[in-house]
Amino acid sequence: MSSGATVWLTGLPSAGKTTIAYALADRLRGGGRRVEVLDGDEIRAFLSAGLGFDREDRHTNVQRIGFVAELLASHGVLVLVPVIAPYADSREAVRKRHQARGTGYLEIHVATPVDVCSARDVKGLYAKQAAGELTGLTGVDDPYEVPEQPDLRIETQGRTVEESAAAVHGLLVEKGLTV
Ligand code: ADP
Protein backbone atom coordinates (compact mmCIF):
# COMPACT_ATOMS: atom_id res chain seq x y z
CA MET A 1 0.00 0.00 0.00
CA SER A 2 1.23 3.50 -0.78
CA SER A 3 1.91 5.53 2.33
CA GLY A 4 -0.60 8.18 3.21
CA ALA A 5 0.02 11.69 4.45
CA THR A 6 -1.78 14.82 5.47
CA VAL A 7 -1.19 17.89 3.31
CA TRP A 8 -2.45 20.94 5.17
CA LEU A 9 -3.02 24.05 3.08
CA THR A 10 -3.05 27.03 5.43
CA GLY A 11 -3.68 30.65 4.46
CA LEU A 12 -6.13 33.52 4.50
CA PRO A 13 -9.75 33.30 3.31
CA SER A 14 -9.81 33.38 -0.52
CA ALA A 15 -6.09 32.60 -0.69
CA GLY A 16 -6.81 29.62 -2.98
CA LYS A 17 -6.57 26.71 -0.54
CA THR A 18 -9.78 24.95 -1.57
CA THR A 19 -9.29 25.52 -5.29
CA ILE A 20 -5.74 24.16 -5.16
CA ALA A 21 -6.81 21.18 -3.02
CA TYR A 22 -9.50 20.06 -5.49
CA ALA A 23 -7.23 20.60 -8.52
CA LEU A 24 -4.52 18.59 -6.78
CA ALA A 25 -7.01 15.87 -5.80
CA ASP A 26 -7.95 15.43 -9.46
CA ARG A 27 -4.31 15.05 -10.46
CA LEU A 28 -3.61 12.55 -7.70
CA ARG A 29 -6.70 10.46 -8.40
CA GLY A 30 -5.66 10.44 -12.04
CA GLY A 31 -2.42 8.86 -10.84
CA GLY A 32 -4.37 6.19 -8.94
CA ARG A 33 -3.96 7.53 -5.39
CA ARG A 34 -6.72 7.40 -2.81
CA VAL A 35 -7.40 11.01 -1.90
CA GLU A 36 -9.74 12.77 0.49
CA VAL A 37 -10.33 16.52 0.75
CA LEU A 38 -11.44 17.62 4.22
CA ASP A 39 -13.28 20.79 3.33
CA GLY A 40 -13.43 23.29 6.18
CA ASP A 41 -17.02 24.37 5.51
CA GLU A 42 -18.27 20.78 5.40
CA ILE A 43 -16.49 20.00 8.68
CA ARG A 44 -18.01 23.05 10.36
CA ALA A 45 -21.48 21.98 9.20
CA PHE A 46 -21.17 18.60 10.91
CA LEU A 47 -18.10 17.47 12.83
CA SER A 48 -17.47 20.95 14.25
CA ALA A 49 -21.10 22.12 14.29
CA GLY A 50 -21.63 24.60 17.11
CA LEU A 51 -18.05 25.82 17.20
CA GLY A 52 -17.44 29.52 16.63
CA PHE A 53 -14.45 31.55 15.56
CA ASP A 54 -12.72 32.58 18.78
CA ARG A 55 -9.24 31.31 19.49
CA GLU A 56 -10.35 28.30 21.51
CA ASP A 57 -12.97 27.12 19.02
CA ARG A 58 -10.65 27.63 16.07
CA HIS A 59 -8.06 25.52 17.90
CA THR A 60 -10.61 22.78 18.65
CA ASN A 61 -11.75 22.78 15.02
CA VAL A 62 -8.19 22.34 13.78
CA GLN A 63 -7.49 19.53 16.28
CA ARG A 64 -10.63 17.63 15.22
CA ILE A 65 -9.76 17.95 11.55
CA GLY A 66 -6.19 16.93 12.34
CA PHE A 67 -7.45 13.81 14.11
CA VAL A 68 -9.61 12.68 11.18
CA ALA A 69 -6.82 13.48 8.72
CA GLU A 70 -4.36 11.43 10.74
CA LEU A 71 -6.68 8.41 10.85
CA LEU A 72 -7.21 8.48 7.10
CA ALA A 73 -3.55 9.13 6.35
CA SER A 74 -2.50 6.22 8.56
CA HIS A 75 -4.57 4.00 6.24
CA GLY A 76 -2.77 5.10 3.10
CA VAL A 77 -4.96 8.00 2.04
CA LEU A 78 -3.53 11.31 0.86
CA VAL A 79 -5.57 13.80 2.87
CA LEU A 80 -5.76 17.36 1.60
CA VAL A 81 -6.88 19.90 4.20
CA PRO A 82 -7.71 23.38 2.88
CA VAL A 83 -8.40 24.98 6.26
CA ILE A 84 -7.18 28.40 7.48
CA ALA A 85 -5.65 27.13 10.79
CA PRO A 86 -4.50 30.60 11.88
CA TYR A 87 -2.56 29.65 15.00
CA ALA A 88 0.96 28.20 14.86
CA ASP A 89 0.51 26.17 18.06
CA SER A 90 -2.63 24.48 16.68
CA ARG A 91 -0.79 23.52 13.49
CA GLU A 92 2.22 22.34 15.48
CA ALA A 93 0.07 20.10 17.69
CA VAL A 94 -1.36 18.42 14.60
CA ARG A 95 2.10 17.96 13.10
CA LYS A 96 3.45 16.46 16.35
CA ARG A 97 0.66 13.90 16.61
CA HIS A 98 1.25 12.80 13.02
CA GLN A 99 4.96 12.46 13.73
CA ALA A 100 4.34 10.47 16.92
CA ARG A 101 2.34 7.98 14.88
CA GLY A 102 4.88 7.94 12.05
CA THR A 103 2.36 9.44 9.61
CA GLY A 104 3.48 11.98 7.02
CA TYR A 105 2.51 15.61 7.45
CA LEU A 106 3.24 18.50 5.13
CA GLU A 107 2.37 22.13 5.69
CA ILE A 108 1.76 24.29 2.63
CA HIS A 109 1.41 28.03 3.12
CA VAL A 110 -0.83 29.45 0.42
CA ALA A 111 0.73 32.88 0.74
CA THR A 112 -1.67 35.13 -1.12
CA PRO A 113 -1.48 38.70 0.26
CA VAL A 114 -4.55 40.05 2.02
CA ASP A 115 -5.22 42.72 -0.63
CA VAL A 116 -5.40 40.04 -3.35
CA CYS A 117 -7.61 37.85 -1.13
CA SER A 118 -9.97 40.70 -0.39
CA ALA A 119 -10.24 41.56 -4.11
CA ARG A 120 -11.14 37.88 -4.83
CA ASP A 121 -13.52 37.72 -1.83
CA VAL A 122 -15.02 34.38 -2.90
CA LYS A 123 -17.53 34.24 -0.03
CA GLY A 124 -18.06 37.98 0.42
CA LEU A 125 -16.45 37.91 3.86
CA TYR A 126 -14.09 40.84 3.27
CA ALA A 127 -17.00 42.99 2.06
CA LYS A 128 -19.06 42.04 5.11
CA GLN A 129 -16.19 42.87 7.43
CA ALA A 130 -15.69 46.24 5.73
CA ALA A 131 -19.42 46.96 6.06
CA GLY A 132 -19.30 46.15 9.78
CA GLU A 133 -21.54 43.08 9.34
CA LEU A 134 -18.88 40.64 10.51
CA THR A 135 -15.96 40.79 12.93
CA GLY A 136 -13.09 38.39 13.52
CA LEU A 137 -12.03 37.89 9.91
CA THR A 138 -8.68 36.16 9.74
CA GLY A 139 -5.96 38.44 8.41
CA VAL A 140 -8.09 41.58 8.81
CA ASP A 141 -9.30 41.91 12.40
CA ASP A 142 -8.34 38.46 13.65
CA PRO A 143 -4.83 36.94 13.83
CA TYR A 144 -3.12 34.89 11.18
CA GLU A 145 0.24 33.57 12.30
CA VAL A 146 2.30 33.13 9.16
CA PRO A 147 4.04 29.73 9.08
CA GLU A 148 7.75 30.29 9.67
CA GLN A 149 9.02 27.10 8.11
CA PRO A 150 6.34 25.52 5.96
CA ASP A 151 7.29 22.57 3.76
CA LEU A 152 6.29 24.76 0.84
CA ARG A 153 5.15 28.34 0.42
CA ILE A 154 3.26 29.18 -2.77
CA GLU A 155 2.34 32.51 -4.22
CA THR A 156 -0.89 32.33 -6.20
CA GLN A 157 -1.11 35.83 -7.63
CA GLY A 158 -0.03 35.86 -11.27
CA ARG A 159 -0.20 32.07 -11.40
CA THR A 160 -2.86 29.70 -12.64
CA VAL A 161 -4.58 27.21 -10.38
CA GLU A 162 -2.89 24.41 -12.34
CA GLU A 163 0.54 25.92 -11.71
CA SER A 164 -0.20 26.17 -8.00
CA ALA A 165 -1.47 22.59 -7.85
CA ALA A 166 1.61 21.47 -9.81
CA ALA A 167 3.88 23.07 -7.22
CA VAL A 168 2.31 21.03 -4.43
CA HIS A 169 2.28 17.92 -6.62
CA GLY A 170 6.01 18.42 -7.17
CA LEU A 171 6.62 18.37 -3.43
CA LEU A 172 4.63 15.13 -3.06
CA VAL A 173 6.72 13.54 -5.82
CA GLU A 174 9.90 14.73 -4.09
CA LYS A 175 8.70 13.16 -0.82
CA GLY A 176 7.90 9.86 -2.53
CA LEU A 177 4.17 10.19 -1.85
CA THR A 178 3.12 9.95 -5.46
CA VAL A 179 4.70 9.39 -8.85
P1 ADP B 1 -9.80 29.56 0.15
O1 ADP B 1 -10.16 28.10 0.15
O2 ADP B 1 -8.35 29.80 0.47
O3 ADP B 1 -10.71 30.40 0.99
P2 ADP B 1 -10.76 29.52 -2.56
O4 ADP B 1 -9.96 28.41 -3.17
O5 ADP B 1 -12.18 29.22 -2.17
O6 ADP B 1 -9.95 30.14 -1.34
O7 ADP B 1 -10.81 30.76 -3.56
C1 ADP B 1 -9.65 31.22 -4.23
C2 ADP B 1 -10.03 32.00 -5.50
O8 ADP B 1 -8.84 32.46 -6.12
C3 ADP B 1 -10.77 31.12 -6.50
O9 ADP B 1 -11.79 31.88 -7.09
C4 ADP B 1 -9.66 30.80 -7.53
O10 ADP B 1 -10.16 30.54 -8.80
C5 ADP B 1 -8.82 32.07 -7.49
N1 ADP B 1 -7.42 31.90 -7.92
C6 ADP B 1 -6.78 32.67 -8.82
N2 ADP B 1 -5.52 32.24 -9.04
C7 ADP B 1 -5.35 31.15 -8.27
C8 ADP B 1 -4.25 30.27 -8.07
N3 ADP B 1 -3.09 30.39 -8.69
N4 ADP B 1 -4.40 29.25 -7.18
C9 ADP B 1 -5.58 29.12 -6.52
N5 ADP B 1 -6.66 29.91 -6.67
C10 ADP B 1 -6.57 30.94 -7.54
mmCIF file of C-alpha atoms and ligand atoms in Angstrom:
data_model
loop_
_atom_site.group_PDB
_atom_site.id
_atom_site.type_symbol
_atom_site.label_atom_id
_atom_site.label_comp_id
_atom_site.label_asym_id
_atom_site.label_seq_id
_atom_site.Cartn_x
_atom_site.Cartn_y
_atom_site.Cartn_z
ATOM 1 C CA MET A 1 0.000 0.000 0.000
ATOM 2 C CA SER A 2 1.229 3.505 -0.780
ATOM 3 C CA SER A 3 1.909 5.534 2.327
ATOM 4 C CA GLY A 4 -0.599 8.181 3.205
ATOM 5 C CA ALA A 5 0.018 11.686 4.448
ATOM 6 C CA THR A 6 -1.783 14.820 5.465
ATOM 7 C CA VAL A 7 -1.190 17.885 3.309
ATOM 8 C CA TRP A 8 -2.454 20.942 5.174
ATOM 9 C CA LEU A 9 -3.016 24.055 3.076
ATOM 10 C CA THR A 10 -3.050 27.029 5.426
ATOM 11 C CA GLY A 11 -3.680 30.646 4.456
ATOM 12 C CA LEU A 12 -6.131 33.524 4.501
ATOM 13 C CA PRO A 13 -9.750 33.299 3.312
ATOM 14 C CA SER A 14 -9.813 33.382 -0.520
ATOM 15 C CA ALA A 15 -6.087 32.597 -0.691
ATOM 16 C CA GLY A 16 -6.806 29.621 -2.981
ATOM 17 C CA LYS A 17 -6.566 26.710 -0.537
ATOM 18 C CA THR A 18 -9.783 24.954 -1.567
ATOM 19 C CA THR A 19 -9.287 25.522 -5.285
ATOM 20 C CA ILE A 20 -5.737 24.157 -5.165
ATOM 21 C CA ALA A 21 -6.814 21.179 -3.018
ATOM 22 C CA TYR A 22 -9.496 20.059 -5.494
ATOM 23 C CA ALA A 23 -7.234 20.597 -8.518
ATOM 24 C CA LEU A 24 -4.516 18.585 -6.780
ATOM 25 C CA ALA A 25 -7.012 15.868 -5.796
ATOM 26 C CA ASP A 26 -7.950 15.432 -9.464
ATOM 27 C CA ARG A 27 -4.315 15.050 -10.460
ATOM 28 C CA LEU A 28 -3.611 12.555 -7.698
ATOM 29 C CA ARG A 29 -6.697 10.461 -8.399
ATOM 30 C CA GLY A 30 -5.661 10.443 -12.044
ATOM 31 C CA GLY A 31 -2.425 8.860 -10.836
ATOM 32 C CA GLY A 32 -4.368 6.193 -8.939
ATOM 33 C CA ARG A 33 -3.959 7.534 -5.386
ATOM 34 C CA ARG A 34 -6.719 7.405 -2.814
ATOM 35 C CA VAL A 35 -7.399 11.011 -1.898
ATOM 36 C CA GLU A 36 -9.744 12.771 0.486
ATOM 37 C CA VAL A 37 -10.328 16.516 0.747
ATOM 38 C CA LEU A 38 -11.438 17.617 4.218
ATOM 39 C CA ASP A 39 -13.276 20.786 3.325
ATOM 40 C CA GLY A 40 -13.429 23.290 6.179
ATOM 41 C CA ASP A 41 -17.021 24.366 5.511
ATOM 42 C CA GLU A 42 -18.266 20.779 5.402
ATOM 43 C CA ILE A 43 -16.488 20.003 8.675
ATOM 44 C CA ARG A 44 -18.006 23.050 10.357
ATOM 45 C CA ALA A 45 -21.477 21.980 9.205
ATOM 46 C CA PHE A 46 -21.174 18.603 10.911
ATOM 47 C CA LEU A 47 -18.100 17.468 12.830
ATOM 48 C CA SER A 48 -17.474 20.948 14.250
ATOM 49 C CA ALA A 49 -21.096 22.117 14.291
ATOM 50 C CA GLY A 50 -21.632 24.598 17.109
ATOM 51 C CA LEU A 51 -18.048 25.823 17.196
ATOM 52 C CA GLY A 52 -17.444 29.522 16.632
ATOM 53 C CA PHE A 53 -14.451 31.552 15.556
ATOM 54 C CA ASP A 54 -12.722 32.580 18.778
ATOM 55 C CA ARG A 55 -9.240 31.313 19.487
ATOM 56 C CA GLU A 56 -10.349 28.302 21.507
ATOM 57 C CA ASP A 57 -12.971 27.119 19.022
ATOM 58 C CA ARG A 58 -10.651 27.633 16.068
ATOM 59 C CA HIS A 59 -8.060 25.520 17.903
ATOM 60 C CA THR A 60 -10.615 22.781 18.650
ATOM 61 C CA ASN A 61 -11.752 22.778 15.023
ATOM 62 C CA VAL A 62 -8.189 22.340 13.784
ATOM 63 C CA GLN A 63 -7.486 19.526 16.276
ATOM 64 C CA ARG A 64 -10.632 17.633 15.218
ATOM 65 C CA ILE A 65 -9.764 17.951 11.551
ATOM 66 C CA GLY A 66 -6.193 16.926 12.341
ATOM 67 C CA PHE A 67 -7.449 13.809 14.115
ATOM 68 C CA VAL A 68 -9.606 12.679 11.181
ATOM 69 C CA ALA A 69 -6.821 13.476 8.721
ATOM 70 C CA GLU A 70 -4.365 11.434 10.745
ATOM 71 C CA LEU A 71 -6.679 8.411 10.850
ATOM 72 C CA LEU A 72 -7.213 8.475 7.099
ATOM 73 C CA ALA A 73 -3.553 9.131 6.355
ATOM 74 C CA SER A 74 -2.505 6.221 8.558
ATOM 75 C CA HIS A 75 -4.567 4.002 6.238
ATOM 76 C CA GLY A 76 -2.771 5.095 3.096
ATOM 77 C CA VAL A 77 -4.961 8.004 2.039
ATOM 78 C CA LEU A 78 -3.529 11.310 0.864
ATOM 79 C CA VAL A 79 -5.570 13.799 2.868
ATOM 80 C CA LEU A 80 -5.762 17.363 1.601
ATOM 81 C CA VAL A 81 -6.880 19.905 4.196
ATOM 82 C CA PRO A 82 -7.709 23.382 2.879
ATOM 83 C CA VAL A 83 -8.396 24.982 6.256
ATOM 84 C CA ILE A 84 -7.178 28.402 7.481
ATOM 85 C CA ALA A 85 -5.651 27.133 10.787
ATOM 86 C CA PRO A 86 -4.504 30.603 11.881
ATOM 87 C CA TYR A 87 -2.556 29.648 14.995
ATOM 88 C CA ALA A 88 0.955 28.198 14.859
ATOM 89 C CA ASP A 89 0.511 26.170 18.064
ATOM 90 C CA SER A 90 -2.629 24.481 16.675
ATOM 91 C CA ARG A 91 -0.795 23.521 13.488
ATOM 92 C CA GLU A 92 2.220 22.343 15.476
ATOM 93 C CA ALA A 93 0.073 20.097 17.691
ATOM 94 C CA VAL A 94 -1.362 18.417 14.595
ATOM 95 C CA ARG A 95 2.101 17.964 13.100
ATOM 96 C CA LYS A 96 3.446 16.465 16.350
ATOM 97 C CA ARG A 97 0.660 13.900 16.605
ATOM 98 C CA HIS A 98 1.250 12.805 13.022
ATOM 99 C CA GLN A 99 4.960 12.460 13.730
ATOM 100 C CA ALA A 100 4.338 10.473 16.922
ATOM 101 C CA ARG A 101 2.340 7.980 14.878
ATOM 102 C CA GLY A 102 4.881 7.945 12.047
ATOM 103 C CA THR A 103 2.365 9.436 9.607
ATOM 104 C CA GLY A 104 3.482 11.980 7.022
ATOM 105 C CA TYR A 105 2.514 15.605 7.448
ATOM 106 C CA LEU A 106 3.235 18.497 5.125
ATOM 107 C CA GLU A 107 2.372 22.134 5.687
ATOM 108 C CA ILE A 108 1.763 24.289 2.625
ATOM 109 C CA HIS A 109 1.410 28.025 3.122
ATOM 110 C CA VAL A 110 -0.829 29.452 0.418
ATOM 111 C CA ALA A 111 0.735 32.880 0.744
ATOM 112 C CA THR A 112 -1.670 35.127 -1.116
ATOM 113 C CA PRO A 113 -1.478 38.698 0.256
ATOM 114 C CA VAL A 114 -4.550 40.047 2.016
ATOM 115 C CA ASP A 115 -5.217 42.718 -0.633
ATOM 116 C CA VAL A 116 -5.401 40.040 -3.350
ATOM 117 C CA CYS A 117 -7.607 37.845 -1.131
ATOM 118 C CA SER A 118 -9.970 40.704 -0.394
ATOM 119 C CA ALA A 119 -10.242 41.557 -4.113
ATOM 120 C CA ARG A 120 -11.145 37.885 -4.829
ATOM 121 C CA ASP A 121 -13.523 37.724 -1.835
ATOM 122 C CA VAL A 122 -15.020 34.383 -2.898
ATOM 123 C CA LYS A 123 -17.533 34.239 -0.031
ATOM 124 C CA GLY A 124 -18.063 37.976 0.419
ATOM 125 C CA LEU A 125 -16.449 37.909 3.856
ATOM 126 C CA TYR A 126 -14.095 40.842 3.275
ATOM 127 C CA ALA A 127 -16.996 42.992 2.063
ATOM 128 C CA LYS A 128 -19.060 42.045 5.110
ATOM 129 C CA GLN A 129 -16.193 42.868 7.431
ATOM 130 C CA ALA A 130 -15.689 46.240 5.730
ATOM 131 C CA ALA A 131 -19.417 46.957 6.060
ATOM 132 C CA GLY A 132 -19.304 46.146 9.780
ATOM 133 C CA GLU A 133 -21.538 43.081 9.337
ATOM 134 C CA LEU A 134 -18.882 40.644 10.509
ATOM 135 C CA THR A 135 -15.965 40.791 12.930
ATOM 136 C CA GLY A 136 -13.092 38.390 13.523
ATOM 137 C CA LEU A 137 -12.034 37.890 9.908
ATOM 138 C CA THR A 138 -8.676 36.163 9.739
ATOM 139 C CA GLY A 139 -5.960 38.442 8.413
ATOM 140 C CA VAL A 140 -8.089 41.584 8.812
ATOM 141 C CA ASP A 141 -9.297 41.910 12.405
ATOM 142 C CA ASP A 142 -8.338 38.456 13.650
ATOM 143 C CA PRO A 143 -4.835 36.939 13.829
ATOM 144 C CA TYR A 144 -3.120 34.894 11.177
ATOM 145 C CA GLU A 145 0.236 33.566 12.299
ATOM 146 C CA VAL A 146 2.300 33.129 9.157
ATOM 147 C CA PRO A 147 4.039 29.732 9.083
ATOM 148 C CA GLU A 148 7.747 30.291 9.674
ATOM 149 C CA GLN A 149 9.023 27.101 8.109
ATOM 150 C CA PRO A 150 6.339 25.519 5.955
ATOM 151 C CA ASP A 151 7.289 22.571 3.764
ATOM 152 C CA LEU A 152 6.287 24.765 0.842
ATOM 153 C CA ARG A 153 5.152 28.342 0.417
ATOM 154 C CA ILE A 154 3.260 29.180 -2.766
ATOM 155 C CA GLU A 155 2.343 32.511 -4.223
ATOM 156 C CA THR A 156 -0.890 32.334 -6.196
ATOM 157 C CA GLN A 157 -1.107 35.834 -7.632
ATOM 158 C CA GLY A 158 -0.030 35.857 -11.268
ATOM 159 C CA ARG A 159 -0.198 32.068 -11.405
ATOM 160 C CA THR A 160 -2.858 29.705 -12.641
ATOM 161 C CA VAL A 161 -4.583 27.208 -10.384
ATOM 162 C CA GLU A 162 -2.890 24.409 -12.335
ATOM 163 C CA GLU A 163 0.538 25.923 -11.712
ATOM 164 C CA SER A 164 -0.198 26.169 -7.997
ATOM 165 C CA ALA A 165 -1.467 22.588 -7.853
ATOM 166 C CA ALA A 166 1.607 21.467 -9.812
ATOM 167 C CA ALA A 167 3.882 23.073 -7.217
ATOM 168 C CA VAL A 168 2.307 21.031 -4.427
ATOM 169 C CA HIS A 169 2.279 17.917 -6.621
ATOM 170 C CA GLY A 170 6.012 18.415 -7.173
ATOM 171 C CA LEU A 171 6.616 18.365 -3.431
ATOM 172 C CA LEU A 172 4.631 15.133 -3.064
ATOM 173 C CA VAL A 173 6.715 13.535 -5.815
ATOM 174 C CA GLU A 174 9.897 14.726 -4.092
ATOM 175 C CA LYS A 175 8.699 13.163 -0.816
ATOM 176 C CA GLY A 176 7.900 9.856 -2.529
ATOM 177 C CA LEU A 177 4.169 10.194 -1.850
ATOM 178 C CA THR A 178 3.118 9.946 -5.460
ATOM 179 C CA VAL A 179 4.697 9.390 -8.855
HETATM 180 P P1 ADP B 1 -9.804 29.564 0.155
HETATM 181 O O1 ADP B 1 -10.165 28.104 0.145
HETATM 182 O O2 ADP B 1 -8.353 29.802 0.467
HETATM 183 O O3 ADP B 1 -10.710 30.403 0.990
HETATM 184 P P2 ADP B 1 -10.761 29.518 -2.563
HETATM 185 O O4 ADP B 1 -9.955 28.414 -3.172
HETATM 186 O O5 ADP B 1 -12.177 29.217 -2.169
HETATM 187 O O6 ADP B 1 -9.953 30.138 -1.336
HETATM 188 O O7 ADP B 1 -10.807 30.757 -3.560
HETATM 189 C C1 ADP B 1 -9.648 31.222 -4.228
HETATM 190 C C2 ADP B 1 -10.034 31.996 -5.500
HETATM 191 O O8 ADP B 1 -8.841 32.455 -6.115
HETATM 192 C C3 ADP B 1 -10.774 31.124 -6.501
HETATM 193 O O9 ADP B 1 -11.788 31.881 -7.093
HETATM 194 C C4 ADP B 1 -9.663 30.799 -7.528
HETATM 195 O O10 ADP B 1 -10.164 30.543 -8.805
HETATM 196 C C5 ADP B 1 -8.825 32.069 -7.494
HETATM 197 N N1 ADP B 1 -7.417 31.895 -7.925
HETATM 198 C C6 ADP B 1 -6.783 32.675 -8.816
HETATM 199 N N2 ADP B 1 -5.520 32.244 -9.041
HETATM 200 C C7 ADP B 1 -5.352 31.155 -8.267
HETATM 201 C C8 ADP B 1 -4.253 30.268 -8.069
HETATM 202 N N3 ADP B 1 -3.091 30.392 -8.693
HETATM 203 N N4 ADP B 1 -4.402 29.252 -7.177
HETATM 204 C C9 ADP B 1 -5.582 29.116 -6.515
HETATM 205 N N5 ADP B 1 -6.655 29.915 -6.671
HETATM 206 C C10 ADP B 1 -6.566 30.942 -7.537
#
